[in-house]
Tab-separated table of C-alpha atoms and ligand atoms in Angstrom:
chain	number	residue	atom	x	y	z
A	204	MET	CA	-40.905	20.464	26.928
A	205	SER	CA	-38.514	17.716	26.102
A	206	ARG	CA	-36.670	17.282	23.319
A	207	SER	CA	-37.342	14.130	21.073
A	208	GLU	CA	-34.309	11.472	20.756
A	209	LEU	CA	-32.789	10.854	17.331
A	210	THR	CA	-30.253	8.124	16.945
A	211	ILE	CA	-27.424	9.236	14.371
A	212	LEU	CA	-25.895	6.055	12.727
A	213	LEU	CA	-22.235	7.775	11.116
A	214	ALA	CA	-20.640	5.964	8.699
A	215	SER	CA	-16.861	5.287	8.605
A	216	PRO	CA	-15.367	5.621	6.337
A	217	ARG	CA	-16.684	9.257	4.983
A	218	GLY	CA	-15.556	12.379	3.288
A	219	PHE	CA	-12.450	13.048	2.140
A	220	CYS	CA	-10.507	10.171	0.445
A	221	ALA	CA	-6.769	10.566	-0.281
A	222	GLY	CA	-7.125	11.887	-3.579
A	223	VAL	CA	-8.938	15.132	-2.593
A	224	GLU	CA	-6.685	15.534	0.429
A	225	ARG	CA	-3.484	15.757	-1.806
A	226	ALA	CA	-5.338	17.852	-4.527
A	227	ILE	CA	-6.249	20.472	-1.467
A	228	GLU	CA	-2.308	19.852	-0.168
A	229	ILE	CA	-1.108	20.777	-3.582
A	230	VAL	CA	-3.019	24.281	-4.273
A	231	GLU	CA	-2.198	25.308	-0.934
A	232	GLN	CA	1.512	24.475	-1.131
A	233	ALA	CA	1.933	26.005	-4.745
A	234	LEU	CA	0.011	28.896	-2.775
A	235	GLU	CA	2.922	28.660	0.431
A	236	GLN	CA	5.323	28.535	-1.877
A	237	ASN	CA	4.966	31.129	-4.571
A	238	GLY	CA	2.187	33.442	-3.320
A	239	PRO	CA	-0.762	34.001	-4.212
A	240	PRO	CA	-2.562	34.326	-7.045
A	241	ILE	CA	-2.421	30.378	-7.992
A	242	TYR	CA	-4.751	29.630	-11.117
A	243	VAL	CA	-6.826	26.528	-10.635
A	244	ARG	CA	-8.500	24.893	-13.968
A	245	HIS	CA	-11.978	23.762	-12.806
A	246	GLU	CA	-13.141	22.955	-9.159
A	247	ILE	CA	-9.779	21.138	-7.656
A	248	VAL	CA	-12.671	18.904	-6.382
A	249	HIS	CA	-16.520	19.085	-6.369
A	250	ASN	CA	-16.889	21.015	-2.878
A	251	ARG	CA	-17.761	24.889	-2.775
A	252	TYR	CA	-16.713	25.362	0.872
A	253	VAL	CA	-12.850	23.887	-0.707
A	254	VAL	CA	-12.960	26.052	-3.734
A	255	ASP	CA	-13.667	29.172	-1.214
A	256	ALA	CA	-11.903	28.487	1.349
A	257	LEU	CA	-8.852	28.006	-0.986
A	258	ARG	CA	-10.091	31.044	-3.219
A	259	ALA	CA	-9.790	33.440	0.082
A	260	LYS	CA	-6.101	32.099	0.262
A	261	GLY	CA	-5.609	33.013	-3.125
A	262	ALA	CA	-6.597	30.705	-5.715
A	263	VAL	CA	-8.104	31.684	-9.010
A	264	PHE	CA	-10.381	28.852	-10.131
A	265	VAL	CA	-10.577	29.049	-14.168
A	266	GLU	CA	-12.843	27.165	-17.237
A	267	GLU	CA	-9.606	26.700	-19.551
A	268	LEU	CA	-6.346	27.251	-19.831
A	269	ASP	CA	-7.267	30.851	-21.610
A	270	GLU	CA	-8.154	32.800	-18.787
A	271	VAL	CA	-4.727	31.572	-17.344
A	272	PRO	CA	-2.498	34.795	-18.226
A	273	ASP	CA	1.480	34.131	-19.295
A	274	GLY	CA	3.688	33.012	-16.473
A	275	ALA	CA	1.636	32.024	-14.427
A	276	LEU	CA	1.152	28.791	-12.521
A	277	VAL	CA	-1.618	26.652	-12.930
A	278	VAL	CA	-3.005	23.231	-11.096
A	279	PHE	CA	-4.957	20.616	-12.700
A	280	SER	CA	-8.069	19.201	-10.408
A	281	ALA	CA	-7.907	15.937	-8.994
A	282	HIS	CA	-10.634	14.840	-12.038
A	283	GLY	CA	-7.788	14.564	-14.356
A	284	VAL	CA	-7.132	16.110	-17.895
A	285	PRO	CA	-7.426	15.155	-21.255
A	286	LYS	CA	-4.084	15.338	-22.954
A	287	ALA	CA	-4.478	18.531	-24.533
A	288	VAL	CA	-4.339	20.461	-21.992
A	289	PRO	CA	-0.726	20.174	-20.526
A	290	ALA	CA	-0.092	19.928	-24.678
A	291	GLU	CA	-1.375	23.236	-24.756
A	292	ALA	CA	-0.186	24.490	-20.837
A	293	ARG	CA	3.566	23.838	-22.463
A	294	ARG	CA	3.295	25.137	-25.524
A	295	ARG	CA	2.051	28.559	-23.867
A	296	ASN	CA	5.269	27.815	-21.240
A	297	LEU	CA	2.956	28.153	-18.524
A	298	LEU	CA	3.907	26.323	-14.915
A	299	PHE	CA	1.559	23.814	-14.397
A	300	ALA	CA	1.502	21.150	-11.189
A	301	ASP	CA	-1.169	18.052	-11.893
A	302	ALA	CA	-3.071	17.271	-8.981
A	303	THR	CA	-4.941	14.257	-11.176
A	304	CYS	CA	-5.725	11.498	-8.222
A	305	PRO	CA	-3.066	9.146	-9.164
A	306	LEU	CA	-6.314	6.467	-9.331
A	307	VAL	CA	-7.374	8.367	-11.861
A	308	SER	CA	-3.942	8.794	-13.308
A	309	LYS	CA	-3.724	4.475	-13.528
A	310	VAL	CA	-7.081	4.634	-15.352
A	311	HIS	CA	-5.289	7.104	-18.352
A	312	ARG	CA	-2.568	4.353	-18.680
A	313	GLY	CA	-5.074	1.620	-18.895
A	314	VAL	CA	-6.902	3.049	-21.716
A	315	GLU	CA	-3.797	3.791	-23.546
A	316	GLN	CA	-2.745	0.457	-23.122
A	317	HIS	CA	-5.722	-0.646	-24.759
A	318	TYR	CA	-4.911	1.683	-27.496
A	319	ARG	CA	-1.830	0.927	-28.035
A	320	ARG	CA	-3.025	-2.684	-28.415
A	321	GLY	CA	-5.270	-2.268	-30.910
A	322	ARG	CA	-8.527	-1.982	-28.663
A	323	THR	CA	-11.672	-0.025	-28.965
A	324	VAL	CA	-11.971	1.244	-25.114
A	325	LEU	CA	-15.935	1.366	-23.675
A	326	LEU	CA	-15.597	3.781	-20.795
A	327	ILE	CA	-19.046	3.037	-18.305
A	328	GLY	CA	-19.213	6.677	-16.564
A	329	HIS	CA	-21.336	9.350	-16.920
A	330	SER	CA	-21.448	12.493	-20.054
A	331	GLY	CA	-19.479	15.623	-18.970
A	332	HIS	CA	-18.348	14.595	-15.867
A	333	PRO	CA	-14.308	16.321	-15.657
A	334	GLU	CA	-13.081	12.729	-15.696
A	335	VAL	CA	-14.499	11.649	-18.320
A	336	VAL	CA	-14.114	13.472	-20.345
A	337	GLY	CA	-10.401	13.528	-18.814
A	338	THR	CA	-10.247	9.894	-19.442
A	339	MET	CA	-11.981	10.266	-22.886
A	340	GLY	CA	-8.956	12.729	-23.626
A	341	GLN	CA	-5.981	10.289	-23.279
A	342	LEU	CA	-6.658	9.241	-26.829
A	343	PRO	CA	-7.982	10.144	-30.172
A	344	ARG	CA	-11.596	10.695	-31.161
A	345	GLY	CA	-13.510	7.522	-31.543
A	346	ALA	CA	-10.873	5.696	-29.258
A	347	VAL	CA	-12.980	5.335	-26.929
A	348	ILE	CA	-17.114	4.858	-26.759
A	349	LEU	CA	-19.251	6.081	-23.390
A	350	VAL	CA	-21.345	3.615	-21.934
A	351	GLU	CA	-24.003	5.090	-19.280
A	352	THR	CA	-26.590	2.822	-19.201
A	353	VAL	CA	-27.778	-0.989	-19.155
A	354	ALA	CA	-29.848	-0.051	-22.243
A	355	GLN	CA	-26.953	1.495	-23.917
A	356	ALA	CA	-24.589	-1.440	-23.439
A	357	GLU	CA	-27.389	-3.691	-24.531
A	358	THR	CA	-27.480	-2.045	-27.803
A	359	LEU	CA	-24.004	-0.109	-28.936
A	360	SER	CA	-22.831	-1.504	-31.754
A	361	VAL	CA	-18.998	-1.838	-32.068
A	362	PRO	CA	-16.033	-2.018	-34.702
A	363	ASP	CA	-14.531	-5.299	-33.675
A	364	GLU	CA	-15.602	-7.481	-30.795
A	365	GLY	CA	-12.366	-9.125	-31.245
A	366	LYS	CA	-10.580	-6.471	-29.720
A	367	LEU	CA	-12.374	-4.663	-26.799
A	368	ALA	CA	-11.419	-3.392	-23.585
A	369	TYR	CA	-13.299	-1.639	-20.987
A	370	ALA	CA	-12.527	1.167	-17.987
A	371	THR	CA	-15.004	2.499	-15.109
A	372	GLN	CA	-14.768	6.100	-13.604
A	373	THR	CA	-13.576	5.974	-10.146
A	374	THR	CA	-17.069	7.385	-8.473
A	375	LEU	CA	-19.547	5.001	-10.226
A	376	SER	CA	-21.997	2.879	-7.886
A	377	LEU	CA	-20.798	-0.258	-7.370
A	378	ARG	CA	-24.291	-2.251	-7.940
A	379	GLU	CA	-25.049	-0.548	-11.365
A	380	THR	CA	-21.560	-0.705	-13.110
A	381	GLU	CA	-22.147	-4.366	-12.126
A	382	SER	CA	-25.428	-4.556	-14.115
A	383	ILE	CA	-23.663	-2.741	-16.986
A	384	LEU	CA	-20.318	-5.034	-17.029
A	385	ALA	CA	-22.622	-7.952	-16.725
A	386	VAL	CA	-24.149	-7.199	-19.925
A	387	LEU	CA	-21.009	-6.319	-22.145
A	388	LYS	CA	-19.472	-9.593	-21.122
A	389	ARG	CA	-22.469	-11.533	-21.750
A	390	ARG	CA	-22.596	-9.854	-25.500
A	391	PHE	CA	-18.638	-9.568	-25.843
A	392	PRO	CA	-17.021	-12.432	-24.154
A	393	ALA	CA	-13.824	-12.050	-25.230
A	394	ILE	CA	-13.603	-8.139	-23.920
A	395	ARG	CA	-10.565	-6.918	-21.806
A	396	GLY	CA	-10.708	-4.883	-18.644
A	397	PRO	CA	-9.185	-4.570	-15.132
A	398	ARG	CA	-9.054	-7.381	-12.719
A	399	ARG	CA	-11.545	-5.201	-10.672
A	400	GLU	CA	-13.216	-2.363	-12.089
A	401	ASP	CA	-11.459	1.055	-12.014
A	402	ILE	CA	-13.900	2.066	-8.798
A	403	CYS	CA	-11.319	3.162	-6.486
A	404	TYR	CA	-11.457	2.531	-2.748
A	405	ALA	CA	-12.631	5.355	-1.113
A	406	THR	CA	-15.772	4.931	-3.246
A	407	THR	CA	-16.126	1.411	-2.800
A	408	ASN	CA	-15.708	1.877	1.095
A	409	ARG	CA	-18.245	4.632	1.395
A	410	GLN	CA	-20.667	2.844	-0.564
A	411	ARG	CA	-20.065	-0.467	2.151
A	412	ALA	CA	-20.063	2.165	5.118
A	413	VAL	CA	-23.794	3.687	4.159
A	414	GLU	CA	-25.049	0.313	2.871
A	415	ALA	CA	-24.310	-0.746	6.675
A	416	ILE	CA	-25.964	2.001	8.016
A	417	ALA	CA	-28.790	2.899	5.825
A	418	PRO	CA	-31.313	0.034	6.312
A	419	LYS	CA	-31.491	0.343	9.900
A	420	ALA	CA	-32.336	4.536	9.452
A	421	ASP	CA	-35.325	6.115	8.398
A	422	LEU	CA	-33.578	8.446	6.090
A	423	THR	CA	-30.303	9.059	4.918
A	424	LEU	CA	-28.445	11.999	4.638
A	425	ILE	CA	-24.776	12.699	2.159
A	426	ILE	CA	-23.241	15.533	2.882
A	427	GLY	CA	-22.063	16.531	-0.669
A	428	ALA	CA	-21.901	18.811	-3.527
A	429	PRO	CA	-24.860	17.923	-6.274
A	430	ASN	CA	-21.985	18.008	-8.659
A	431	SER	CA	-20.449	15.574	-7.104
A	432	SER	CA	-20.284	12.152	-8.774
A	433	ASN	CA	-19.217	10.107	-5.498
A	434	SER	CA	-21.926	11.673	-3.120
A	435	VAL	CA	-24.947	11.203	-5.466
A	436	ARG	CA	-23.887	7.912	-5.652
A	437	LEU	CA	-24.214	7.428	-2.153
A	438	VAL	CA	-27.813	8.802	-1.643
A	439	GLU	CA	-28.856	6.112	-4.657
A	440	VAL	CA	-26.882	3.317	-2.563
A	441	ALA	CA	-28.621	4.385	0.423
A	442	LYS	CA	-31.931	4.192	-1.433
A	443	ALA	CA	-31.148	0.511	-3.116
A	444	ALA	CA	-30.044	-0.579	0.683
A	445	GLY	CA	-33.909	0.065	1.786
A	446	CYS	CA	-33.328	3.329	3.369
A	447	PRO	CA	-37.042	4.949	3.148
A	448	ALA	CA	-35.682	7.902	2.256
A	449	ALA	CA	-32.325	9.651	1.317
A	450	ALA	CA	-31.040	13.146	0.499
A	451	LEU	CA	-28.392	15.054	-0.265
A	452	VAL	CA	-26.932	17.718	1.942
A	453	GLN	CA	-24.743	20.814	1.256
A	454	SER	CA	-24.355	22.018	4.690
A	455	ALA	CA	-26.335	22.405	7.972
A	456	ALA	CA	-27.473	25.944	7.017
A	457	SER	CA	-29.412	24.329	4.057
A	458	MET	CA	-30.290	21.307	5.911
A	459	ASP	CA	-34.184	21.075	5.214
A	460	TRP	CA	-35.652	20.066	8.767
A	461	PRO	CA	-38.841	19.147	8.053
A	462	LEU	CA	-37.263	15.789	6.609
A	463	LEU	CA	-36.069	14.485	9.890
A	464	GLU	CA	-39.893	15.177	11.390
A	465	GLY	CA	-40.696	11.724	12.545
A	466	VAL	CA	-37.550	10.106	11.577
A	467	ALA	CA	-36.057	7.737	14.920
A	468	THR	CA	-32.699	6.869	12.889
A	469	VAL	CA	-31.094	9.320	10.486
A	470	ALA	CA	-27.779	8.014	9.068
A	471	ILE	CA	-25.358	10.571	7.711
A	472	SER	CA	-21.814	10.108	5.230
A	473	ALA	CA	-20.397	12.653	3.248
A	474	GLY	CA	-18.715	12.326	-0.406
A	475	ALA	CA	-15.060	12.024	-0.719
A	476	SER	CA	-15.169	15.753	-1.705
A	477	ALA	CA	-17.177	16.797	1.382
A	478	PRO	CA	-14.804	18.440	4.869
A	479	GLU	CA	-15.621	16.296	7.954
A	480	GLN	CA	-16.252	20.489	9.709
A	481	LEU	CA	-19.534	19.660	7.484
A	482	VAL	CA	-20.028	16.669	8.990
A	483	ASP	CA	-19.770	18.511	12.626
A	484	GLU	CA	-21.712	21.451	11.953
A	485	LEU	CA	-24.802	19.102	10.996
A	486	ILE	CA	-24.466	16.856	14.207
A	487	GLU	CA	-24.169	20.321	16.060
A	488	ALA	CA	-27.498	21.385	14.291
A	489	CYS	CA	-29.264	18.005	15.115
A	490	ARG	CA	-28.287	18.910	18.676
A	491	GLU	CA	-29.572	21.830	18.716
A	492	ARG	CA	-32.712	20.533	17.596
A	493	PHE	CA	-32.713	16.926	19.616
A	494	ALA	CA	-31.517	14.862	22.231
A	495	ILE	CA	-29.357	13.327	19.685
A	496	ASP	CA	-27.556	10.009	20.027
A	497	VAL	CA	-24.347	9.636	17.825
A	498	HIS	CA	-23.291	6.130	16.861
A	499	GLU	CA	-20.088	5.662	14.809
A	500	VAL	CA	-20.337	2.420	12.442
A	501	ARG	CA	-17.220	1.378	11.004
A	502	VAL	CA	-16.750	-0.868	8.311
A	503	VAL	CA	-13.058	-0.577	7.178
A	504	GLN	CA	-10.178	1.570	8.178
A	505	GLU	CA	-8.592	2.989	5.787
A	506	ASP	CA	-5.155	4.417	5.733
A	507	VAL	CA	-4.296	5.139	2.111
A	508	ALA	CA	-2.464	8.599	1.277
A	509	PHE	CA	-0.835	9.779	-1.596
A	510	LYS	CA	2.606	11.650	-2.019
A	511	SER	CA	2.121	15.198	-3.768
A	512	PRO	CA	4.769	16.084	-6.651
A	513	PRO	CA	7.294	18.650	-6.595
A	514	ILE	CA	5.528	21.879	-7.212
A	515	PRO	CA	6.816	24.589	-9.860
A	516	MET	CA	8.599	27.874	-8.808
A	517	ARG	CA	7.655	30.752	-10.400
A	518	HIS	CA	10.261	32.805	-11.019
A	519	ALA	CA	10.278	36.397	-9.646
A	520	SER	CA	9.157	39.278	-11.834
B	249	SF4	S1	-12.518	9.701	-5.448
B	249	SF4	FE1	-11.140	8.176	-5.801
B	249	SF4	S2	-10.262	8.418	-7.435
B	249	SF4	FE2	-11.752	10.081	-6.875
B	249	SF4	S3	-9.502	11.296	-5.955
B	249	SF4	FE3	-10.516	10.495	-4.185
B	249	SF4	S4	-9.419	8.433	-4.482
B	249	SF4	FE4	-9.031	9.263	-6.074
């Protein structure tokens, strides 16, 4: 029996961004230089496959610094950390390497600058996401107000309308952020902010690539973890762009194959923390079941790379 045909539209750019590549490189370099164990506070990036691969090489993932023994080397994740975390590491004389993405660090410097100028910062983002916790933790409690929705933007009250600024999480949906910003700018015309919102180049490019292919597909599959903000946003972007169905897939092994019943064209992309290997495996799994025809659709060529910081050397005991 002949297999049914399936056209795959593959988004480009997709998958790893420069910040994720740098964070992984920092942990790998730390392991190479110092040998295991290397402690990593929080998932270095939101992907189980990346975390498991580093764990196999000797990385130990912890939630908080009190789980890190004295004298150990700890790496902070790409999402950034509140100021209290490096301060506590110094107090305990821990060695640390900071894998915070330089684009997140830029947001941190921005909110500090607003605070120094006496402005309250409205941070557009998702409560509890590590990046939001890290950005809010750059300033004293109360100096940052989190705005998650258009409804909140409509009703929030601020201490001084003339002294306001905004910042955004780097991995938000462009469209949703624009709607929230439009409300804030209407209500508080004097609000200050970055020339463009802080949504990073990688988030922007991955969303544009999905927007280009999703309307031509019956189904969009985004490879990524459920706790990866930018991956979840890509699912939303695909639906908003007019794709009848969109779903997050963690790996080929966890693919819900009935989703592809009756599908002639599927759009595939991957969040910024998903390795390309997962894309290859999903395409191979499709090839085993369908007569596939793969078309890569590139909306922009990316050439961003970030240098890793020097890694501290653990003293021989
Ligand atoms: S998604 Fe953007 S901000 Fe986050 S690590 Fe990647 S490049 Fe940096």
